[in-house]
Short mmCIF file of C-alpha atoms in Angstrom, two decimals:
data_model
loop_
_atom_site.label_atom_id
_atom_site.label_comp_id
_atom_site.label_asym_id
_atom_site.label_seq_id
_atom_site.Cartn_x
_atom_site.Cartn_y
_atom_site.Cartn_z
CA GLN A 12 -112.62 144.59 60.39
CA SER A 13 -111.82 146.53 57.14
CA ALA A 14 -112.91 150.04 57.13
CA LEU A 15 -116.11 150.77 55.12
CA THR A 16 -116.05 152.17 51.76
CA GLN A 17 -116.73 155.77 50.57
CA PRO A 18 -116.29 158.05 47.72
CA ALA A 19 -113.64 160.25 48.53
CA SER A 20 -115.49 163.16 47.12
CA VAL A 21 -118.84 164.47 45.97
CA SER A 22 -120.10 167.83 45.02
CA GLY A 23 -123.39 169.43 44.23
CA SER A 24 -124.70 172.89 43.59
CA PRO A 25 -127.07 174.51 46.19
CA GLY A 26 -130.74 173.47 45.84
CA GLN A 27 -129.80 170.12 44.76
CA SER A 28 -130.04 166.62 46.16
CA ILE A 29 -126.67 164.29 46.54
CA THR A 30 -126.66 160.67 48.09
CA LEU A 31 -123.31 159.91 49.70
CA SER A 32 -122.57 156.06 49.69
CA CYS A 33 -120.96 153.55 52.07
CA THR A 34 -120.54 150.04 50.83
CA GLY A 35 -119.77 147.51 53.89
CA THR A 36 -120.00 143.68 54.00
CA SER A 37 -122.37 141.01 55.37
CA SER A 38 -120.39 141.08 58.65
CA ASP A 39 -121.48 145.00 59.46
CA ILE A 40 -124.05 147.01 57.45
CA GLY A 41 -125.58 143.51 56.04
CA THR A 42 -126.57 142.70 59.32
CA TYR A 43 -126.84 145.21 61.63
CA ASN A 44 -129.20 148.63 61.39
CA TYR A 45 -126.99 150.17 63.80
CA VAL A 46 -125.35 152.46 60.75
CA SER A 47 -124.50 156.19 61.40
CA TRP A 48 -123.85 159.10 59.74
CA TYR A 49 -121.39 162.03 60.93
CA GLN A 50 -120.93 165.45 59.51
CA HIS A 51 -117.38 166.79 60.51
CA HIS A 52 -116.54 170.47 59.73
CA PRO A 53 -112.52 170.26 60.46
CA GLY A 54 -111.46 171.67 63.54
CA LYS A 55 -115.11 171.42 65.03
CA ALA A 56 -116.97 168.37 67.00
CA PRO A 57 -118.00 165.68 64.67
CA LYS A 58 -121.88 166.02 64.66
CA LEU A 59 -124.25 163.08 64.53
CA MET A 60 -126.85 163.47 61.91
CA ILE A 61 -128.29 160.01 60.96
CA TYR A 62 -128.52 156.91 63.69
CA ASP A 63 -130.00 153.60 63.38
CA VAL A 64 -129.91 153.62 59.46
CA SER A 65 -132.68 156.42 59.03
CA ASN A 66 -133.56 158.17 62.40
CA ARG A 67 -132.26 161.96 62.89
CA PRO A 68 -131.34 163.21 66.40
CA SER A 69 -133.29 165.79 67.72
CA GLY A 70 -132.26 169.36 65.85
CA ILE A 71 -130.78 167.56 62.52
CA SER A 72 -132.61 169.19 59.35
CA TYR A 73 -135.29 167.05 57.45
CA ARG A 74 -133.11 167.61 54.50
CA PHE A 75 -130.82 164.94 55.63
CA SER A 76 -132.06 161.17 55.09
CA GLY A 77 -130.56 157.99 55.58
CA SER A 78 -131.30 154.31 53.91
CA LYS A 79 -129.73 151.00 53.79
CA SER A 80 -129.93 148.04 50.63
CA GLY A 81 -128.01 145.13 51.43
CA ASN A 82 -124.39 146.10 52.35
CA THR A 83 -124.61 149.60 51.59
CA ALA A 84 -126.47 152.36 53.26
CA SER A 85 -126.84 155.86 52.26
CA LEU A 86 -126.94 159.67 53.51
CA THR A 87 -129.28 161.61 51.08
CA ILE A 88 -129.26 165.36 51.54
CA SER A 89 -131.76 167.47 49.68
CA GLY A 90 -131.99 171.31 48.79
CA LEU A 91 -128.01 171.37 49.48
CA GLN A 92 -126.59 174.45 51.11
CA ALA A 93 -123.42 176.04 51.66
CA GLU A 94 -123.07 175.42 55.46
CA ASP A 95 -123.27 171.30 54.44
CA GLU A 96 -119.95 171.62 52.82
CA ALA A 97 -118.16 169.19 55.22
CA ASP A 98 -116.74 165.72 55.70
CA TYR A 99 -119.16 162.77 55.88
CA TYR A 100 -118.19 159.66 57.92
CA CYS A 101 -120.78 156.46 57.80
CA SER A 102 -120.32 153.80 60.79
CA SER A 103 -121.69 150.36 61.60
CA PHE A 104 -121.58 147.94 64.20
CA THR A 105 -120.11 144.66 63.13
CA THR A 106 -119.80 141.24 64.04
CA SER A 107 -116.60 141.43 66.20
CA ALA A 108 -118.95 143.58 68.37
CA PHE A 109 -116.68 147.09 67.26
CA VAL A 110 -117.90 149.50 65.25
CA VAL A 111 -116.07 150.40 62.21
CA PHE A 112 -116.42 153.50 60.18
CA GLY A 113 -115.61 154.62 56.36
CA GLY A 114 -112.91 156.57 55.37
CA GLY A 115 -114.87 159.53 54.45
CA THR A 116 -116.45 161.40 51.74
CA LYS A 117 -115.65 165.37 51.24
CA LEU A 118 -118.86 167.24 50.19
CA THR A 119 -118.42 170.11 48.10
CA VAL A 120 -120.83 172.69 47.40
CA LEU A 121 -120.30 174.57 44.63
CA GLU B 15 -125.64 171.73 76.43
CA VAL B 16 -123.81 168.59 76.02
CA GLN B 17 -119.85 169.35 76.37
CA LEU B 18 -116.81 167.29 76.03
CA VAL B 19 -113.58 169.02 76.51
CA GLU B 20 -110.38 166.82 75.73
CA SER B 21 -107.20 167.95 77.01
CA GLY B 22 -103.21 166.27 77.47
CA GLY B 23 -102.20 165.74 74.06
CA GLY B 24 -98.90 166.31 72.61
CA LEU B 25 -95.81 165.57 71.10
CA VAL B 26 -94.31 162.45 72.54
CA GLN B 27 -91.38 160.41 71.57
CA PRO B 28 -91.89 156.55 70.39
CA GLY B 29 -92.04 154.54 73.45
CA GLY B 30 -93.60 157.20 75.58
CA SER B 31 -96.80 157.68 77.66
CA LEU B 32 -99.35 160.30 77.76
CA ARG B 33 -102.61 160.46 79.81
CA LEU B 34 -105.83 162.04 77.84
CA SER B 35 -108.63 163.49 79.68
CA CYS B 36 -112.14 164.46 78.81
CA ALA B 37 -114.37 166.83 80.88
CA ALA B 38 -117.69 166.25 80.48
CA SER B 39 -121.09 168.25 81.22
CA GLY B 40 -124.72 168.79 80.53
CA PHE B 41 -125.65 165.41 80.69
CA THR B 42 -125.80 162.81 83.35
CA PHE B 43 -122.30 161.06 82.78
CA ARG B 44 -122.71 158.14 85.03
CA ASN B 45 -125.53 156.49 82.86
CA TYR B 46 -123.39 156.33 79.75
CA TRP B 47 -121.16 154.39 78.05
CA MET B 48 -118.33 156.77 76.77
CA SER B 49 -115.65 155.97 74.16
CA TRP B 50 -112.15 157.20 73.04
CA VAL B 51 -112.18 157.56 68.81
CA ARG B 52 -109.28 158.79 67.07
CA GLN B 53 -108.33 159.90 63.45
CA ALA B 54 -105.27 159.90 61.98
CA PRO B 55 -104.34 162.20 59.49
CA ARG B 56 -105.97 161.32 55.67
CA LYS B 57 -107.86 158.29 57.59
CA GLY B 58 -111.44 157.87 58.86
CA PRO B 59 -112.25 157.66 62.44
CA GLU B 60 -111.36 154.48 64.41
CA LEU B 61 -112.91 153.36 67.78
CA VAL B 62 -109.83 153.10 70.12
CA ALA B 63 -111.52 151.88 73.16
CA LEU B 64 -115.18 151.94 75.21
CA ILE B 65 -115.86 151.64 78.69
CA ASN B 66 -119.59 151.09 80.18
CA SER B 67 -121.33 152.91 82.56
CA ASP B 68 -120.24 152.08 85.76
CA GLY B 69 -116.77 151.90 84.68
CA GLY B 70 -117.07 148.00 84.46
CA PRO B 71 -116.40 146.21 81.35
CA THR B 72 -113.91 148.06 78.88
CA TYR B 73 -113.38 146.89 75.06
CA TYR B 74 -110.11 147.78 73.16
CA LEU B 75 -109.20 147.95 69.24
CA ASP B 76 -106.90 145.05 68.86
CA SER B 77 -103.56 146.99 68.36
CA VAL B 78 -103.92 148.91 71.63
CA ARG B 79 -104.90 146.24 73.75
CA GLY B 80 -102.50 145.87 76.23
CA ARG B 81 -100.82 149.14 75.96
CA PHE B 82 -104.08 151.83 76.18
CA THR B 83 -106.22 151.61 79.47
CA ILE B 84 -109.54 153.44 79.67
CA SER B 85 -111.34 154.64 82.95
CA ARG B 86 -113.62 156.96 84.14
CA ASP B 87 -114.40 159.06 87.32
CA ASN B 88 -118.22 159.26 87.47
CA ALA B 89 -118.04 161.59 90.73
CA GLN B 90 -115.89 163.97 88.66
CA SER B 91 -117.73 163.39 85.07
CA SER B 92 -114.18 162.61 83.70
CA LEU B 93 -113.08 159.95 81.12
CA PHE B 94 -109.64 158.99 80.82
CA LEU B 95 -107.11 157.25 78.38
CA GLU B 96 -103.76 156.21 79.73
CA MET B 97 -101.41 155.67 76.86
CA ASN B 98 -98.21 153.49 77.06
CA SER B 99 -95.63 152.11 74.34
CA LEU B 100 -96.42 154.59 71.92
CA GLY B 101 -95.69 154.39 68.20
CA ALA B 102 -96.10 156.49 64.98
CA GLU B 103 -98.99 154.44 64.22
CA ASP B 104 -100.67 156.35 67.10
CA THR B 105 -100.60 159.65 66.12
CA ALA B 106 -103.76 160.97 65.78
CA VAL B 107 -106.39 163.32 67.13
CA TYR B 108 -108.38 161.76 69.91
CA TYR B 109 -111.85 162.24 70.76
CA CYS B 110 -114.00 161.69 73.57
CA ALA B 111 -117.38 160.39 72.27
CA LYS B 112 -120.67 159.91 74.10
CA ASP B 113 -122.74 156.50 73.26
CA LEU B 114 -125.95 156.74 72.16
CA THR B 115 -126.64 153.21 71.44
CA TRP B 116 -124.40 150.31 69.78
CA GLN B 117 -121.52 152.53 69.20
CA GLN B 118 -123.63 155.25 67.58
CA PHE B 119 -122.05 158.25 69.15
CA ASP B 120 -124.26 161.39 69.95
CA PHE B 121 -121.80 163.86 71.51
CA TRP B 122 -117.93 164.19 70.46
CA GLY B 123 -115.69 166.86 71.76
CA ARG B 124 -113.38 168.92 69.39
CA GLY B 125 -110.44 166.18 70.09
CA THR B 126 -106.64 166.30 71.42
CA LEU B 127 -103.80 166.02 69.03
CA VAL B 128 -101.38 163.29 69.61
CA THR B 129 -98.09 163.32 67.89
CA VAL B 130 -95.69 160.45 68.19
CA SER B 131 -92.09 161.18 66.47
CA SER B 132 -88.48 161.89 67.70
#
């Protein structure tokens, strides 16, 4: 199962909204709504930000939202803040019954 | 507060073995599937192995099947990963992760680094 495709880097200014994309295939994102997004500050534990395409776990800011269209999932961060600077990874359940992750997007807050 | 603390990583020679441990607290460990996820340098995460809540069915990444064994001790709230015949391709940070649903992980540890090198 190939990894999901994410842009290597994205940047934005404080207060802006940005959208991170995650492209898969009909064997993963296109078939399942078990798509997640993780935030990872290097050296810390990865943090679940979105699950089941668009659900936020308890304690996650409303500024983070998820969606899906066809084989592509998206994570939108509104009102960008300095603390949002991190690596973001998407994942999806697959027809091989094993989750696949994306290669990650480094978000820089200018 | 949920905590997952990994240990057991280190430098090992090609062909060697290591046993990773994960101490869990803050939730009813025996009720949840658990997994090991690794991340090699400059790559995305990769699910290595998962185990159901009572230690029954286990599942492995194709490249580690037959070399790695995942297990758990529900009485001690601990997860383990026995790794044999290690190769350079196994070099990564290994994370213990709690399954929320359908291999979506709501809590992770900070990871333990495994380096396979001569």
